[in-house]
mmCIF file of C-alpha atoms and ligand atoms in Angstrom:
data_model
loop_
_atom_site.group_PDB
_atom_site.id
_atom_site.type_symbol
_atom_site.label_atom_id
_atom_site.label_comp_id
_atom_site.label_asym_id
_atom_site.label_seq_id
_atom_site.Cartn_x
_atom_site.Cartn_y
_atom_site.Cartn_z
ATOM 1 C CA MET V 22 126.706 278.313 -38.458
ATOM 2 C CA LYS V 23 124.468 279.420 -35.582
ATOM 3 C CA VAL V 24 120.750 279.476 -36.369
ATOM 4 C CA LEU V 25 117.943 281.273 -34.556
ATOM 5 C CA GLU V 26 114.549 279.676 -35.092
ATOM 6 C CA LEU V 27 111.936 282.480 -35.080
ATOM 7 C CA PHE V 28 108.235 281.467 -35.091
ATOM 8 C CA ALA V 29 109.666 278.119 -33.961
ATOM 9 C CA GLY V 30 106.453 276.121 -33.456
ATOM 10 C CA ILE V 31 107.258 272.457 -32.827
ATOM 11 C CA GLY V 32 110.688 272.794 -34.423
ATOM 12 C CA GLY V 33 110.628 272.136 -38.150
ATOM 13 C CA VAL V 34 114.037 273.793 -38.414
ATOM 14 C CA ALA V 35 115.417 271.714 -35.559
ATOM 15 C CA ALA V 36 114.261 268.613 -37.457
ATOM 16 C CA ALA V 37 115.771 269.818 -40.755
ATOM 17 C CA LYS V 38 119.050 271.243 -39.489
ATOM 18 C CA PRO V 39 122.141 270.058 -41.434
ATOM 19 C CA ALA V 40 125.103 268.898 -39.312
ATOM 20 C CA GLN V 41 127.025 272.132 -40.008
ATOM 21 C CA MET V 42 124.371 274.155 -38.170
ATOM 22 C CA GLN V 43 123.709 274.657 -34.498
ATOM 23 C CA ILE V 44 120.472 276.127 -33.142
ATOM 24 C CA VAL V 45 121.075 278.844 -30.556
ATOM 25 C CA GLY V 46 117.457 279.552 -29.711
ATOM 26 C CA ALA V 47 113.803 278.964 -30.581
ATOM 27 C CA VAL V 48 111.375 281.869 -30.218
ATOM 28 C CA ASP V 49 107.589 281.577 -30.274
ATOM 29 C CA ALA V 50 104.728 283.507 -28.647
ATOM 30 C CA SER V 51 102.962 280.322 -27.565
ATOM 31 C CA LEU V 52 104.142 278.707 -24.337
ATOM 32 C CA HIS V 53 102.072 275.639 -25.157
ATOM 33 C CA VAL V 54 103.766 274.991 -28.513
ATOM 34 C CA LEU V 55 107.187 275.592 -26.918
ATOM 35 C CA GLN V 56 106.434 272.902 -24.324
ATOM 36 C CA THR V 57 106.265 270.375 -27.178
ATOM 37 C CA TYR V 58 109.379 271.923 -28.717
ATOM 38 C CA ALA V 59 111.278 271.500 -25.442
ATOM 39 C CA LYS V 60 110.218 267.847 -25.085
ATOM 40 C CA ASN V 61 111.905 267.096 -28.397
ATOM 41 C CA TRP V 62 114.824 269.468 -28.813
ATOM 42 C CA SER V 63 117.429 270.584 -26.314
ATOM 43 C CA HIS V 64 117.939 274.132 -27.666
ATOM 44 C CA PRO V 65 116.942 277.039 -25.447
ATOM 45 C CA THR V 66 113.355 278.239 -25.969
ATOM 46 C CA PHE V 67 112.111 281.783 -25.462
ATOM 47 C CA GLN V 68 108.458 282.672 -25.146
ATOM 48 C CA GLN V 69 108.415 286.093 -26.780
ATOM 49 C CA ASN V 70 105.990 288.032 -28.916
ATOM 50 C CA ILE V 71 108.102 289.011 -31.921
ATOM 51 C CA GLU V 72 106.051 292.198 -32.312
ATOM 52 C CA GLY V 73 107.723 293.481 -29.149
ATOM 53 C CA ILE V 74 111.080 291.691 -29.232
ATOM 54 C CA SER V 75 114.100 293.942 -28.695
ATOM 55 C CA PRO V 76 117.153 294.033 -30.988
ATOM 56 C CA ALA V 77 119.346 293.711 -27.864
ATOM 57 C CA PHE V 78 117.742 290.363 -26.991
ATOM 58 C CA LEU V 79 118.380 288.998 -30.487
ATOM 59 C CA GLU V 80 121.907 290.385 -30.630
ATOM 60 C CA LYS V 81 122.845 288.515 -27.454
ATOM 61 C CA LEU V 82 122.040 285.178 -29.138
ATOM 62 C CA GLU V 83 124.780 285.848 -31.733
ATOM 63 C CA ALA V 84 123.042 283.931 -34.502
ATOM 64 C CA ASP V 85 124.508 284.020 -38.021
ATOM 65 C CA CYS V 86 121.263 282.855 -39.554
ATOM 66 C CA TRP V 87 117.638 283.681 -38.754
ATOM 67 C CA TRP V 88 114.868 281.368 -39.865
ATOM 68 C CA LEU V 89 111.442 282.953 -40.175
ATOM 69 C CA SER V 90 108.141 281.172 -40.764
ATOM 70 C CA PRO V 91 105.659 283.872 -39.768
ATOM 71 C CA PRO V 92 101.871 283.303 -39.627
ATOM 72 C CA CYS V 93 100.529 282.383 -43.055
ATOM 73 C CA GLN V 94 96.835 283.206 -42.464
ATOM 74 C CA PRO V 95 97.115 286.650 -44.154
ATOM 75 C CA HIS V 96 98.054 284.859 -47.403
ATOM 76 C CA THR V 97 96.163 281.540 -47.486
ATOM 77 C CA VAL V 98 93.695 280.837 -50.295
ATOM 78 C CA ARG V 99 90.929 280.240 -47.749
ATOM 79 C CA GLY V 100 91.906 283.139 -45.491
ATOM 80 C CA ASN V 101 90.897 286.792 -45.736
ATOM 81 C CA GLN V 102 93.984 287.633 -47.865
ATOM 82 C CA HIS V 103 94.319 290.959 -46.068
ATOM 83 C CA ASP V 104 98.072 290.654 -46.528
ATOM 84 C CA VAL V 105 99.963 293.280 -44.469
ATOM 85 C CA ASP V 106 96.658 294.790 -43.249
ATOM 86 C CA ASP V 107 95.880 291.593 -41.350
ATOM 87 C CA PRO V 108 96.876 292.139 -37.683
ATOM 88 C CA ARG V 109 98.661 288.759 -37.827
ATOM 89 C CA SER V 110 101.204 290.356 -40.193
ATOM 90 C CA ALA V 111 102.451 292.647 -37.417
ATOM 91 C CA SER V 112 105.157 290.186 -36.288
ATOM 92 C CA PHE V 113 106.332 289.776 -39.913
ATOM 93 C CA LEU V 114 106.572 293.562 -40.308
ATOM 94 C CA ARG V 115 108.499 293.786 -37.034
ATOM 95 C CA SER V 116 110.852 291.062 -38.321
ATOM 96 C CA LEU V 117 111.686 293.254 -41.317
ATOM 97 C CA GLU V 118 112.635 296.126 -38.997
ATOM 98 C CA LEU V 119 114.843 293.756 -37.019
ATOM 99 C CA ILE V 120 116.547 292.423 -40.164
ATOM 100 C CA SER V 121 117.277 295.986 -41.292
ATOM 101 C CA ALA V 122 118.645 296.870 -37.859
ATOM 102 C CA LEU V 123 120.781 293.774 -37.173
ATOM 103 C CA LYS V 124 121.489 292.376 -40.654
ATOM 104 C CA PRO V 125 122.089 288.698 -39.792
ATOM 105 C CA THR V 126 124.507 287.024 -42.235
ATOM 106 C CA ALA V 127 121.878 284.627 -43.565
ATOM 107 C CA ILE V 128 118.088 284.345 -43.637
ATOM 108 C CA GLY V 129 115.755 281.440 -44.363
ATOM 109 C CA PHE V 130 112.086 282.195 -44.927
ATOM 110 C CA GLU V 131 108.958 280.083 -45.460
ATOM 111 C CA ASN V 132 105.307 280.842 -46.106
ATOM 112 C CA VAL V 133 102.349 279.581 -48.133
ATOM 113 C CA GLU V 134 102.328 279.877 -51.927
ATOM 114 C CA GLY V 135 99.931 282.847 -51.690
ATOM 115 C CA PHE V 136 102.730 284.917 -50.122
ATOM 116 C CA LYS V 137 104.334 285.176 -53.562
ATOM 117 C CA GLY V 138 103.292 288.413 -55.210
ATOM 118 C CA SER V 139 101.806 289.873 -52.009
ATOM 119 C CA ARG V 140 102.643 293.292 -50.594
ATOM 120 C CA ALA V 141 104.415 291.414 -47.767
ATOM 121 C CA HIS V 142 106.604 289.706 -50.372
ATOM 122 C CA GLU V 143 107.415 293.066 -51.924
ATOM 123 C CA LEU V 144 108.363 294.495 -48.515
ATOM 124 C CA LEU V 145 110.577 291.496 -47.744
ATOM 125 C CA LEU V 146 112.527 291.986 -50.972
ATOM 126 C CA GLU V 147 112.801 295.746 -50.367
ATOM 127 C CA CYS V 148 114.200 294.985 -46.917
ATOM 128 C CA LEU V 149 116.778 292.521 -48.316
ATOM 129 C CA ALA V 150 117.825 294.485 -51.409
ATOM 130 C CA PRO V 151 120.491 296.758 -49.860
ATOM 131 C CA ASP V 152 122.497 293.990 -48.153
ATOM 132 C CA TYR V 153 121.613 290.512 -49.438
ATOM 133 C CA THR V 154 121.479 288.347 -52.505
ATOM 134 C CA TRP V 155 118.757 285.714 -52.443
ATOM 135 C CA HIS V 156 117.047 282.848 -54.191
ATOM 136 C CA GLU V 157 113.321 282.287 -53.889
ATOM 137 C CA THR V 158 111.289 279.357 -55.128
ATOM 138 C CA ILE V 159 108.193 277.240 -54.572
ATOM 139 C CA LEU V 160 109.048 273.720 -53.433
ATOM 140 C CA CYS V 161 106.829 270.757 -52.561
ATOM 141 C CA PRO V 162 107.836 267.628 -50.589
ATOM 142 C CA SER V 163 106.437 265.584 -53.508
ATOM 143 C CA GLU V 164 109.504 266.798 -55.460
ATOM 144 C CA PHE V 165 111.593 264.956 -52.840
ATOM 145 C CA GLY V 166 109.685 261.678 -53.314
ATOM 146 C CA VAL V 167 107.308 262.180 -50.373
ATOM 147 C CA PRO V 168 103.650 261.284 -51.157
ATOM 148 C CA ASN V 169 102.383 264.614 -49.803
ATOM 149 C CA ARG V 170 101.592 267.949 -51.384
ATOM 150 C CA ARG V 171 102.694 270.967 -49.380
ATOM 151 C CA PRO V 172 103.915 273.589 -51.843
ATOM 152 C CA ARG V 173 105.543 276.463 -50.009
ATOM 153 C CA PHE V 174 107.195 279.756 -50.853
ATOM 154 C CA LEU V 175 110.823 279.508 -49.711
ATOM 155 C CA LEU V 176 113.634 282.029 -49.715
ATOM 156 C CA ALA V 177 117.332 281.829 -48.845
ATOM 157 C CA ALA V 178 119.222 285.126 -48.486
ATOM 158 C CA HIS V 179 122.911 285.657 -47.712
ATOM 159 C CA ARG V 180 125.159 288.693 -47.328
ATOM 160 C CA GLY V 181 128.300 286.983 -48.634
ATOM 161 C CA PHE V 182 127.270 284.866 -51.634
ATOM 162 C CA GLU V 183 124.316 284.044 -53.870
ATOM 163 C CA PRO V 184 122.455 281.059 -52.405
ATOM 164 C CA LYS V 185 120.829 278.456 -54.641
ATOM 165 C CA ILE V 186 117.994 276.282 -53.311
ATOM 166 C CA GLN V 187 118.239 272.875 -55.002
ATOM 167 C CA ALA V 188 115.170 270.731 -55.722
ATOM 168 C CA GLY V 189 115.362 267.194 -54.365
ATOM 169 C CA ASP V 190 115.571 263.881 -56.135
ATOM 170 C CA ALA V 191 112.248 262.356 -57.031
ATOM 171 C CA VAL V 192 112.671 258.727 -55.948
ATOM 172 C CA LYS V 193 109.180 258.057 -54.684
ATOM 173 C CA THR V 194 108.385 256.380 -51.366
ATOM 174 C CA PRO V 195 104.897 254.810 -51.457
ATOM 175 C CA LEU V 196 102.258 255.975 -49.007
ATOM 176 C CA LYS V 197 102.019 252.540 -47.389
ATOM 177 C CA ASP V 198 105.534 253.033 -45.988
ATOM 178 C CA TYR V 199 104.235 255.949 -43.885
ATOM 179 C CA LEU V 200 101.246 254.121 -42.380
ATOM 180 C CA LEU V 201 101.204 253.065 -38.737
ATOM 181 C CA PRO V 202 98.855 250.690 -36.887
ATOM 182 C CA PRO V 203 95.636 252.728 -36.526
ATOM 183 C CA THR V 204 93.831 253.412 -33.257
ATOM 184 C CA PRO V 205 89.990 253.126 -33.154
ATOM 185 C CA GLU V 206 89.273 256.875 -32.860
ATOM 186 C CA LEU V 207 90.813 257.480 -36.298
ATOM 187 C CA TYR V 208 87.899 255.730 -38.049
ATOM 188 C CA LEU V 209 85.177 258.043 -39.342
ATOM 189 C CA THR V 210 81.724 257.815 -37.830
ATOM 190 C CA GLU V 211 78.731 256.863 -40.017
ATOM 191 C CA HIS V 212 77.501 260.431 -39.722
ATOM 192 C CA VAL V 213 80.735 262.010 -41.008
ATOM 193 C CA HIS V 214 81.029 259.371 -43.698
ATOM 194 C CA GLU V 215 77.496 259.991 -44.980
ATOM 195 C CA LYS V 216 77.655 263.757 -44.773
ATOM 196 C CA PHE V 217 81.157 264.434 -46.129
ATOM 197 C CA GLY V 218 82.385 261.133 -47.629
ATOM 198 C CA GLN V 219 81.686 262.224 -51.218
ATOM 199 C CA SER V 220 83.589 265.499 -50.944
ATOM 200 C CA MET V 221 86.609 264.411 -48.907
ATOM 201 C CA HIS V 222 90.014 263.876 -50.470
ATOM 202 C CA VAL V 223 90.524 260.119 -50.134
ATOM 203 C CA VAL V 224 93.642 258.109 -50.929
ATOM 204 C CA ASP V 225 93.936 254.326 -51.089
ATOM 205 C CA ALA V 226 96.359 252.664 -48.722
ATOM 206 C CA ASP V 227 97.706 250.323 -51.392
ATOM 207 C CA ASP V 228 97.877 252.844 -54.272
ATOM 208 C CA PRO V 229 101.596 253.172 -55.150
ATOM 209 C CA ASP V 230 100.898 256.589 -56.737
ATOM 210 C CA ALA V 231 98.785 257.982 -53.875
ATOM 211 C CA LEU V 232 99.543 261.633 -53.157
ATOM 212 C CA THR V 233 98.078 263.100 -49.979
ATOM 213 C CA ALA V 234 96.825 266.693 -49.878
ATOM 214 C CA VAL V 235 98.191 269.440 -47.623
ATOM 215 C CA PHE V 236 97.363 268.655 -43.982
ATOM 216 C CA THR V 237 96.328 271.951 -42.407
ATOM 217 C CA SER V 238 95.851 272.997 -38.786
ATOM 218 C CA ALA V 239 92.115 272.381 -39.202
ATOM 219 C CA TYR V 240 92.482 268.675 -40.051
ATOM 220 C CA THR V 241 89.418 266.754 -38.700
ATOM 221 C CA LYS V 242 87.964 270.020 -37.400
ATOM 222 C CA THR V 243 86.806 270.547 -40.960
ATOM 223 C CA TRP V 244 86.442 267.553 -43.255
ATOM 224 C CA MET V 245 87.156 269.131 -46.617
ATOM 225 C CA PHE V 246 90.245 270.939 -47.898
ATOM 226 C CA ALA V 247 92.165 270.271 -44.674
ATOM 227 C CA GLY V 248 93.963 267.056 -45.642
ATOM 228 C CA SER V 249 93.416 263.574 -47.011
ATOM 229 C CA PHE V 250 91.667 260.538 -45.542
ATOM 230 C CA LEU V 251 92.697 256.945 -46.001
ATOM 231 C CA ARG V 252 90.623 254.140 -47.550
ATOM 232 C CA GLU V 253 91.883 250.868 -46.154
ATOM 233 C CA ALA V 254 91.863 247.559 -48.030
ATOM 234 C CA ASP V 255 88.458 246.677 -46.459
ATOM 235 C CA SER V 256 87.077 250.060 -47.694
ATOM 236 C CA ARG V 257 86.844 251.584 -44.223
ATOM 237 C CA LEU V 258 87.728 255.277 -44.112
ATOM 238 C CA ARG V 259 89.956 256.771 -41.472
ATOM 239 C CA ALA V 260 91.939 259.871 -40.654
ATOM 240 C CA PHE V 261 95.731 259.888 -40.708
ATOM 241 C CA SER V 262 97.183 259.927 -37.197
ATOM 242 C CA PRO V 263 99.338 262.835 -35.981
ATOM 243 C CA HIS V 264 102.435 260.598 -36.156
ATOM 244 C CA GLU V 265 101.623 259.531 -39.726
ATOM 245 C CA ILE V 266 101.416 263.193 -40.765
ATOM 246 C CA LEU V 267 104.655 263.931 -38.909
ATOM 247 C CA GLY V 268 106.177 261.046 -40.882
ATOM 248 C CA LEU V 269 105.030 262.679 -44.140
ATOM 249 C CA LEU V 270 106.778 265.866 -42.973
ATOM 250 C CA ASP V 271 109.837 263.682 -42.247
ATOM 251 C CA PHE V 272 110.007 264.434 -38.516
ATOM 252 C CA PRO V 273 111.702 261.792 -36.323
ATOM 253 C CA ALA V 274 109.502 258.718 -35.702
ATOM 254 C CA ASN V 275 109.869 259.087 -31.924
ATOM 255 C CA PHE V 276 108.671 262.724 -31.876
ATOM 256 C CA ASP V 277 107.002 263.275 -28.493
ATOM 257 C CA LEU V 278 103.450 264.640 -28.714
ATOM 258 C CA SER V 279 102.562 263.727 -25.124
ATOM 259 C CA GLY V 280 100.362 266.242 -23.355
ATOM 260 C CA LEU V 281 98.608 267.242 -26.574
ATOM 261 C CA GLY V 282 95.087 266.203 -27.513
ATOM 262 C CA ARG V 283 94.697 264.844 -31.042
ATOM 263 C CA ARG V 284 93.177 268.085 -32.425
ATOM 264 C CA GLN V 285 95.907 270.159 -30.777
ATOM 265 C CA ALA V 286 98.546 267.868 -32.286
ATOM 266 C CA TYR V 287 96.975 268.270 -35.762
ATOM 267 C CA LYS V 288 96.959 272.041 -35.236
ATOM 268 C CA TYR V 289 100.657 272.301 -34.399
ATOM 269 C CA ILE V 290 101.721 269.779 -37.039
ATOM 270 C CA GLY V 291 99.524 271.501 -39.653
ATOM 271 C CA GLN V 292 101.365 274.772 -39.160
ATOM 272 C CA SER V 293 104.825 273.214 -39.143
ATOM 273 C CA LEU V 294 107.389 272.659 -41.872
ATOM 274 C CA SER V 295 108.232 269.894 -44.293
ATOM 275 C CA VAL V 296 111.743 268.773 -43.404
ATOM 276 C CA PRO V 297 113.155 268.119 -46.938
ATOM 277 C CA THR V 298 112.078 271.513 -48.318
ATOM 278 C CA THR V 299 113.294 273.332 -45.190
ATOM 279 C CA ARG V 300 116.621 271.503 -45.349
ATOM 280 C CA ALA V 301 117.020 272.548 -48.988
ATOM 281 C CA VAL V 302 116.870 276.197 -47.870
ATOM 282 C CA LEU V 303 119.250 275.685 -44.933
ATOM 283 C CA GLU V 304 121.742 273.850 -47.159
ATOM 284 C CA ALA V 305 121.662 276.730 -49.636
ATOM 285 C CA LEU V 306 122.914 278.989 -46.828
ATOM 286 C CA ILE V 307 126.020 276.955 -46.033
ATOM 287 C CA SER V 308 128.989 278.508 -47.815
ATOM 288 C CA ASP V 309 131.218 275.444 -47.919
ATOM 289 C CA ARG V 310 129.094 272.379 -48.648
ATOM 290 C CA SER V 311 132.004 270.081 -49.455
HETATM 291 C C1 SAM I 19 103.467 279.028 -39.395
HETATM 292 S S1 SAM I 19 103.789 278.614 -37.745
HETATM 293 C C2 SAM I 19 105.481 278.170 -37.836
HETATM 294 C C3 SAM I 19 105.735 276.807 -37.284
HETATM 295 C C4 SAM I 19 107.152 276.358 -37.127
HETATM 296 N N1 SAM I 19 108.080 276.823 -38.095
HETATM 297 C C5 SAM I 19 107.221 274.849 -36.991
HETATM 298 O O1 SAM I 19 108.118 274.212 -37.541
HETATM 299 O O2 SAM I 19 106.372 274.270 -36.314
HETATM 300 C C6 SAM I 19 103.807 280.164 -36.952
HETATM 301 C C7 SAM I 19 104.269 280.128 -35.509
HETATM 302 O O3 SAM I 19 104.441 281.491 -35.117
HETATM 303 C C8 SAM I 19 103.970 281.660 -33.802
HETATM 304 N N2 SAM I 19 103.609 283.082 -33.706
HETATM 305 C C9 SAM I 19 102.529 283.695 -34.241
HETATM 306 N N3 SAM I 19 102.568 285.017 -33.963
HETATM 307 C C10 SAM I 19 103.699 285.230 -33.236
HETATM 308 C C11 SAM I 19 104.288 286.385 -32.652
HETATM 309 N N4 SAM I 19 103.696 287.572 -32.737
HETATM 310 N N5 SAM I 19 105.456 286.240 -31.980
HETATM 311 C C12 SAM I 19 106.054 285.024 -31.881
HETATM 312 N N6 SAM I 19 105.528 283.893 -32.410
HETATM 313 C C13 SAM I 19 104.372 283.994 -33.083
HETATM 314 C C14 SAM I 19 102.815 280.691 -33.666
HETATM 315 O O4 SAM I 19 102.617 280.338 -32.301
HETATM 316 C C15 SAM I 19 103.285 279.523 -34.523
HETATM 317 O O5 SAM I 19 103.958 278.566 -33.744
#
């Protein structure tokens, strides 16, 4: 099955892809994010604004399956919740026109939990109704044994059969297994500690039940509600490194972030996908899973 990764970012779909799938292209408006994509994945990348992308361009790629993870800001709890009136929904709305025009065999879709029940959600289902059957759900990597919360709205749609997204098994891997040797800049300064220490979400390195919070694009730019911090055995507090967060998303350990500053890396990782939940959607779209 040939997959087109729309809103590709750093390649969550490339990381999650089951063996039966082949990625024929990765489209994103940001050249910078695609540079990181291209360092890690060999699939062709296309810097294109989806608002203006032509059906002819997409048709030429001959993908059976389109993956879409459009901007989530119009639906986040801390965002403006302007839904389809947010200008950042324009590429999502254009995607619906393209689906109606080209009708790819299969569609995978991801967004934040707040997408569910939105006008955008309603429009997506209206767009799919004439040609597809689908399964939608909210899944969190913690349901796959990963000590990280990242609940996401997920949808698998197919023209030939009714897909079923399966929840994972819950064998838990402890947080300590995801920790890497820290570098000095990860430790919090006295100032940050004093000012925000009480309100941060803190997890203990040796707590077997530790569950980290969602790591967002704003991690360490804002100190609250953007992800967890780690209390080490000697009580020192530090941030998780970009590679530790990538590990919690289940990206490959050797993922190349070279050329990115730490904040930029947090930004791109924060807007990416959790591999187990994404794979669950992709697997639901494979007709013969034997
Ligand atoms: C929620 S992130 C998806 C990240 C991606 N799935 C990943 O695994 O990293 C949204 C992505 O859409 C891109 N994007 C936003 N608006 C776009 C547009 N109009 N056209 C194409 N890409 C866009 C952003 O640059 C960002 O990489």
